[in-house]
Short mmCIF file of C-alpha atoms and ligand atoms in Angstrom, two decimals:
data_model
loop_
_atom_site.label_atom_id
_atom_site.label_comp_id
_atom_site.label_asym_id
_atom_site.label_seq_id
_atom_site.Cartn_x
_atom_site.Cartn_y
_atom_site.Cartn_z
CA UNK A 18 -22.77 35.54 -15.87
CA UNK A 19 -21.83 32.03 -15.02
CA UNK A 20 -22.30 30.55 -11.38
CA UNK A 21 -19.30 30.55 -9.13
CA UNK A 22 -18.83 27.23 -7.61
CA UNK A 23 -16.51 25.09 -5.41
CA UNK A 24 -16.82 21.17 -5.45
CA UNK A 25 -14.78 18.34 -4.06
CA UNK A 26 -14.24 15.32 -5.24
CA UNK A 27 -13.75 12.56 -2.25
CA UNK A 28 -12.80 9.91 -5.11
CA UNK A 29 -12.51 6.24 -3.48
CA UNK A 30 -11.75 8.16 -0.04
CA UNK A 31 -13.63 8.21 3.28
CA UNK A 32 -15.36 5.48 5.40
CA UNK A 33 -19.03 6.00 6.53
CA UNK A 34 -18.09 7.70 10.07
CA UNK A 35 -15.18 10.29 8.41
CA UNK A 36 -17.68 11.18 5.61
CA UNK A 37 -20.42 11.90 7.69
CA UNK A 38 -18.05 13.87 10.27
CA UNK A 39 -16.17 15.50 7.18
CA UNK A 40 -20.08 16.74 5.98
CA UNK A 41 -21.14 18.67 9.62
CA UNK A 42 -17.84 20.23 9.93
CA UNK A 43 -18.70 22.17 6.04
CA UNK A 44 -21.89 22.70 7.03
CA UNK A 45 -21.21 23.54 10.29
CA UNK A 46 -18.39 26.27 9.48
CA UNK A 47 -20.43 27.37 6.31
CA UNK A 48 -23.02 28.67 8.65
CA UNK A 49 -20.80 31.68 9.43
CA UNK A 50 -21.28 32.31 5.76
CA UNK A 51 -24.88 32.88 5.64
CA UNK A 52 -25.10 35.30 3.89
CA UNK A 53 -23.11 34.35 0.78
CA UNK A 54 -25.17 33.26 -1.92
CA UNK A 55 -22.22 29.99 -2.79
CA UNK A 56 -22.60 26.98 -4.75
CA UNK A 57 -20.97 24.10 -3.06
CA UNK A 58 -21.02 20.65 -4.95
CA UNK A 59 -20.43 17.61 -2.77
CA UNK A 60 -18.83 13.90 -4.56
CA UNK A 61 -18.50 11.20 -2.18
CA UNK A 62 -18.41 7.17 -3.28
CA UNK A 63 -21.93 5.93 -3.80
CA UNK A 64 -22.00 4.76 -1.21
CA UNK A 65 -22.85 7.58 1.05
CA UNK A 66 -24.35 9.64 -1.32
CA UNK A 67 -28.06 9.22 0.58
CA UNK A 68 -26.58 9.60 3.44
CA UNK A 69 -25.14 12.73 2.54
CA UNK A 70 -28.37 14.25 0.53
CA UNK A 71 -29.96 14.06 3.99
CA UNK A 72 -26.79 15.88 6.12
CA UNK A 73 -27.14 18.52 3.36
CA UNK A 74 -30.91 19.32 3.66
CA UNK A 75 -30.44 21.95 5.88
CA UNK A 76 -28.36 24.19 3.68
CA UNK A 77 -29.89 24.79 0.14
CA UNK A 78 -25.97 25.60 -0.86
CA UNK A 79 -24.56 22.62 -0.80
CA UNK A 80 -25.53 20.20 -3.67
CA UNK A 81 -24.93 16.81 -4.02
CA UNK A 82 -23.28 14.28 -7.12
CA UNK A 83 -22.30 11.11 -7.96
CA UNK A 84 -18.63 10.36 -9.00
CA UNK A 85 -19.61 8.03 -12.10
CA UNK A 86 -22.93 7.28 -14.06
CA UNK A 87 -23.19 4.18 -16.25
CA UNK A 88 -24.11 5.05 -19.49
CA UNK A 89 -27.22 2.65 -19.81
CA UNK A 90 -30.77 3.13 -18.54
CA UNK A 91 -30.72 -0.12 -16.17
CA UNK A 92 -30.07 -3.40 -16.79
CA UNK A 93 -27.67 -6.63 -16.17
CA UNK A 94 -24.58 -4.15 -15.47
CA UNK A 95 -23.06 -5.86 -12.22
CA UNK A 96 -21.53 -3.32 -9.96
CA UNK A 97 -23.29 -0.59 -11.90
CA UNK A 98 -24.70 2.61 -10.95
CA UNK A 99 -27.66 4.87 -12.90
CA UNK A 100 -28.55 7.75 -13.71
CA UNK A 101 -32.07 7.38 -12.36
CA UNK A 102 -30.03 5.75 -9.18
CA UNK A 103 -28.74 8.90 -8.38
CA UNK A 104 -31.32 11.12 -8.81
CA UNK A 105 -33.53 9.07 -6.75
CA UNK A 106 -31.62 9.64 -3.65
CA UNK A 107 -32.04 13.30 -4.46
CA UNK A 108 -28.39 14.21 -5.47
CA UNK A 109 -28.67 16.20 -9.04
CA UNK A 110 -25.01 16.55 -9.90
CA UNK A 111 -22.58 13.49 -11.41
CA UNK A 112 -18.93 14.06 -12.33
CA UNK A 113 -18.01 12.48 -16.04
CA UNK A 114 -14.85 12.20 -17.65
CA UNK A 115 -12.66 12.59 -14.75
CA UNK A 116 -9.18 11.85 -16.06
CA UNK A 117 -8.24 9.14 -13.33
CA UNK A 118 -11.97 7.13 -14.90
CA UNK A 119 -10.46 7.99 -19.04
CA UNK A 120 -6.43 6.58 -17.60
CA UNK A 121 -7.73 3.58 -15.20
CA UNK A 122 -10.92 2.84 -16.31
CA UNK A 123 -10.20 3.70 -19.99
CA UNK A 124 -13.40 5.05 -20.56
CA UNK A 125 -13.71 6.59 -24.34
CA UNK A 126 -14.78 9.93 -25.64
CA UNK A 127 -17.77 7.69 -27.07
CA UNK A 128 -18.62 6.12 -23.68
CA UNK A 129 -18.33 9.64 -22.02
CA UNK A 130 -20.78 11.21 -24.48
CA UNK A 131 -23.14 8.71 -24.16
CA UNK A 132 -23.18 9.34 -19.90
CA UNK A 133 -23.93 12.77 -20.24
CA UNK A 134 -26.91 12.04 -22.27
CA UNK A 135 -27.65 9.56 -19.67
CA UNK A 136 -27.35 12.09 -16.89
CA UNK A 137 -29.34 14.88 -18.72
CA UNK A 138 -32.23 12.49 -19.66
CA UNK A 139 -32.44 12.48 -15.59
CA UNK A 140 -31.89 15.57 -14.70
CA UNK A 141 -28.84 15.18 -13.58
CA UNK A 142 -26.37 18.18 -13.95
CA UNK A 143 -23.21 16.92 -15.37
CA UNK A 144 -19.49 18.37 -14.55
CA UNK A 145 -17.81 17.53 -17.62
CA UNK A 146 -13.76 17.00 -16.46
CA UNK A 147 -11.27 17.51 -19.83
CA UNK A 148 -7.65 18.08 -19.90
CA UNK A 149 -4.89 17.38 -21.15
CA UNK A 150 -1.40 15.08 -20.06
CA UNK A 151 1.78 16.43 -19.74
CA UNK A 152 3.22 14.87 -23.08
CA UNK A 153 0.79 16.81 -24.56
CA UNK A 154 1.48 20.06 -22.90
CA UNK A 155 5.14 19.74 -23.61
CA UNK A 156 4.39 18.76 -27.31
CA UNK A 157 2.43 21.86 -27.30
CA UNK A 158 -1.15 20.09 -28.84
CA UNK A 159 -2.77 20.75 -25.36
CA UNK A 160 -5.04 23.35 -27.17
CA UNK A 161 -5.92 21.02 -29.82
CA UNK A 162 -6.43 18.25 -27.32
CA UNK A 163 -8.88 20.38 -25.29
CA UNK A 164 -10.88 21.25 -28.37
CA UNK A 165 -10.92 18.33 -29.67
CA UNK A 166 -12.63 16.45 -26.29
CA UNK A 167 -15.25 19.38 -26.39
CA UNK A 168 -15.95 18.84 -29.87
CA UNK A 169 -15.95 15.02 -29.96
CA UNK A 170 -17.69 14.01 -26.63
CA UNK A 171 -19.79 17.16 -25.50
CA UNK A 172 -20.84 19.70 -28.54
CA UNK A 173 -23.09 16.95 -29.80
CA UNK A 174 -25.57 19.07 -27.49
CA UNK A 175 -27.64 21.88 -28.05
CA UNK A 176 -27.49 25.13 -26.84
CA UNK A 177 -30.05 24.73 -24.35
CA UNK A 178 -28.74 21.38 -22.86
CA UNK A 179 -24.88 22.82 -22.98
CA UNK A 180 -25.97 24.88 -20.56
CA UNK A 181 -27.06 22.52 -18.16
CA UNK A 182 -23.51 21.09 -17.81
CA UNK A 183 -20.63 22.35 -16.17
CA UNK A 184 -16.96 22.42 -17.26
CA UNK A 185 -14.14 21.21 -15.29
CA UNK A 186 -10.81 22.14 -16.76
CA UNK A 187 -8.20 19.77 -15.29
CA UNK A 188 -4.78 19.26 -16.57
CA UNK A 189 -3.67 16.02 -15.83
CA UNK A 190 -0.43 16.78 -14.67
CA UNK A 191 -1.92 18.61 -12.15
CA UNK A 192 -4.31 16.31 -10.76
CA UNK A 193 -2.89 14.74 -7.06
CA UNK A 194 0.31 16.20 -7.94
CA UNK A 195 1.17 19.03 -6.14
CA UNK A 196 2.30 21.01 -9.16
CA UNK A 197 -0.52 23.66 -10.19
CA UNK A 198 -1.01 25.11 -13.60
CA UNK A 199 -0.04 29.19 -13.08
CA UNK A 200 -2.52 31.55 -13.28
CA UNK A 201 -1.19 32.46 -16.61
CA UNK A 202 -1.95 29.07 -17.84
CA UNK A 203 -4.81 28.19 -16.13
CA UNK A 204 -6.27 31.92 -17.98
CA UNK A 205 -5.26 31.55 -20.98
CA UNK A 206 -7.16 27.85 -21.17
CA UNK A 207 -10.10 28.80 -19.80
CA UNK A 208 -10.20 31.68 -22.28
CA UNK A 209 -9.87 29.44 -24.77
CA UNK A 210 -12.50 27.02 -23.78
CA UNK A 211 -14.79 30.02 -23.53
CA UNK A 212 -13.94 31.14 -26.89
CA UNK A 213 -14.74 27.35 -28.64
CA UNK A 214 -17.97 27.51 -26.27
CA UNK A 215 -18.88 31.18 -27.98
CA UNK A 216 -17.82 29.68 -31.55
CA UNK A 217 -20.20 26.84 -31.08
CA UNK A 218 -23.04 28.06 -29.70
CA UNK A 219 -23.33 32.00 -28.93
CA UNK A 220 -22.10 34.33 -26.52
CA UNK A 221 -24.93 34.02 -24.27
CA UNK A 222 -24.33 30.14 -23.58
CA UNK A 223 -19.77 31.19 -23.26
CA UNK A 224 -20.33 33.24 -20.69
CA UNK A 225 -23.24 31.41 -19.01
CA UNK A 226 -21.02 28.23 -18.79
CA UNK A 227 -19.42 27.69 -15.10
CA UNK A 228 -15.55 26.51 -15.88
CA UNK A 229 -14.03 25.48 -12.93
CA UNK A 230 -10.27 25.08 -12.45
CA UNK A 231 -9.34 21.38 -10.74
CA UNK A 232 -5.66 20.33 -10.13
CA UNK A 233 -3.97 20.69 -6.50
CA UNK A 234 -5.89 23.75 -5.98
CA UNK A 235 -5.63 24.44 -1.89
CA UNK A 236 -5.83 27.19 0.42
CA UNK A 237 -2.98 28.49 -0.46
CA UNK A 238 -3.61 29.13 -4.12
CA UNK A 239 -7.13 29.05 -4.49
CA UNK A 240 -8.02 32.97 -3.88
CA UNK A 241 -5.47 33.68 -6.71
CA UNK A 242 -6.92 30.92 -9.11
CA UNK A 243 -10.26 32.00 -8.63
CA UNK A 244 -9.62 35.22 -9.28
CA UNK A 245 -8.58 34.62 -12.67
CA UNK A 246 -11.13 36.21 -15.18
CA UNK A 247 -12.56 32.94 -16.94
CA UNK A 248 -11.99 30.62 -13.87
CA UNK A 249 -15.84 29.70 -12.27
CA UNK A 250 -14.09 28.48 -8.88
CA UNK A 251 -12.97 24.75 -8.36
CA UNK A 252 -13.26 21.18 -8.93
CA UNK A 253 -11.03 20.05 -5.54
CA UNK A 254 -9.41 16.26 -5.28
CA UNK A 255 -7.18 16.45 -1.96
CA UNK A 256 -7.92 19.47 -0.20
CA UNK A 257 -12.31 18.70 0.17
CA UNK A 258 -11.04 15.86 2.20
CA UNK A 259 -10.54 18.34 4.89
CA UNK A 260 -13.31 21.00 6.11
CA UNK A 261 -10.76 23.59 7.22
CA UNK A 262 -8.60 23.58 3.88
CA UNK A 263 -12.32 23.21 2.00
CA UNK A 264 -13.82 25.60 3.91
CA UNK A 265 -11.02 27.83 3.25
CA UNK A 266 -11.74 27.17 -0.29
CA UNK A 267 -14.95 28.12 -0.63
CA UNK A 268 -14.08 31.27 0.95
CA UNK A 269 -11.69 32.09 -1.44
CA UNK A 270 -14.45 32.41 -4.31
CA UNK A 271 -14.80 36.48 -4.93
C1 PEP B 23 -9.56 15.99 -8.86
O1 PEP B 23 -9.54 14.83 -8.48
O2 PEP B 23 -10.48 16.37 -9.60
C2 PEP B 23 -8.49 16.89 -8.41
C3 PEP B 23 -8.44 18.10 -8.90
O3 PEP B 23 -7.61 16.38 -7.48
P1 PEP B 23 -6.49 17.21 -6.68
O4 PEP B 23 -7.13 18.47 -6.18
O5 PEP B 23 -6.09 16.30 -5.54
O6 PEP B 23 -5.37 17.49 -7.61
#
């Protein structure tokens, strides 16, 4: 059965005193929460990722990732961030494909395969973000675009390190938007991407595979998305910003 798990993504948000505020409020009101056995995936800038591996220690729950990897061991990359970077601070999670990094940073299918390898070969567990745009939806290709960026950037991987990763289903008309995909669309996608997961590998690795749901997910709609059958929880932009609304969030997972 695949892990149920909330993360936010802080994107280029946060300065060093709101990020380290934002981080005891979570962990402060996840203490009422003991008891839950929750995964909880943290993304602030690199810049404060030590800083928040270390507020984190205390709560084996919460896990911590990097935004971004660069898809080369090390080297003269100016401005660059590793793999090996990132692990060595302790975080073991790193976000890749995010739609805002394919649209502004026009990072390729190629490029994005080549980071997870990157973030595997450390040990790194990546959340693989594919969707598809509006245009797409409307034309009514946004099944054929979804299988097509598993089957071109992520199925070069076997079995066993497919199931290392984690799927992030995000339409990108959803993402900062305020609209929401219904729960009717949002089900029948993830059904699908579980389906193309069982057709490639097996059954065991489909329903193994956390997908999580990401696009203006809040308090307010979360407990219904996560409900869903083949929704894993949440990959949250806006609402982590805020430990009440994420808090509320996390809650929400059944
Ligand atoms: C995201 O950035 O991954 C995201 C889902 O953002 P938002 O929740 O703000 O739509």
């Amino acid at each position: 059965m695949a892990r149920k798990i909330v993360a936010g993504n802080w994107k280029m948000n946060l300065n060093r005193d709101e990020a380290f505020a934002l981080v005891s409020e979570i962990t402060g009101m996840l203490k009422d929460e003991e008891s839950r056995n929750l995964k909880v995936i943290l993304f602030p800038s690199f810049v404060h990722l030590g800083a928040v591996v270390q507020l984190c220690l205390g709560d084996a729950r919460i896990h911590v990732g990097a935004q971004n990897c660069n898809d080369h061991v090390a080297g003269a990359y100016t401005g660059e961030i590793s793999a090996s970077m990132i692990q060595s601070y302790g975080a073991n999670h790193v976000l890749i494909g995010h739609s805002e990094r394919r649209l502004y940073f026009k990072e390729s299918g190629d490029l994005l395969s080549h980071k997870i390898n990157m973030a595997l070969q450390q040990s790194l567990t990546p959340v693989f973000c594919i969707g598809e745009s509006l245009e797409e939806r409307n034309s009514s290709i946004h099944f054929n675009r979804i299988e097509q960026q598993l089957s071109t950037e992520i199925f070069h991987l076997s079995g066993d390190d497919f199931k290392k990763c984690i799927i992030a289903y995000e339409p990108v008309w959803a993402i900062g938007t305020g609209l929401t995909a219904s729960p009717e669309q949002a089900q029948e996608m993830h059904a699908f991407i579980r389906a193309i997961i069982r057709k490639k590998y097996s059954i065991e690795v489909a329903e193994e595979t956390s997908i999580l749901y990401g696009g203006s997910c809040n308090d307010q709609n979360a407990a219904q998305i996560f409900s869903l059958p083949d929704v894993d929880g949440g990959l949250i932009g806006g609402a982590s910003l805020k430990s009440r609304s994420f808090v509320n969030i996390i809650k929400s997972l059944p």
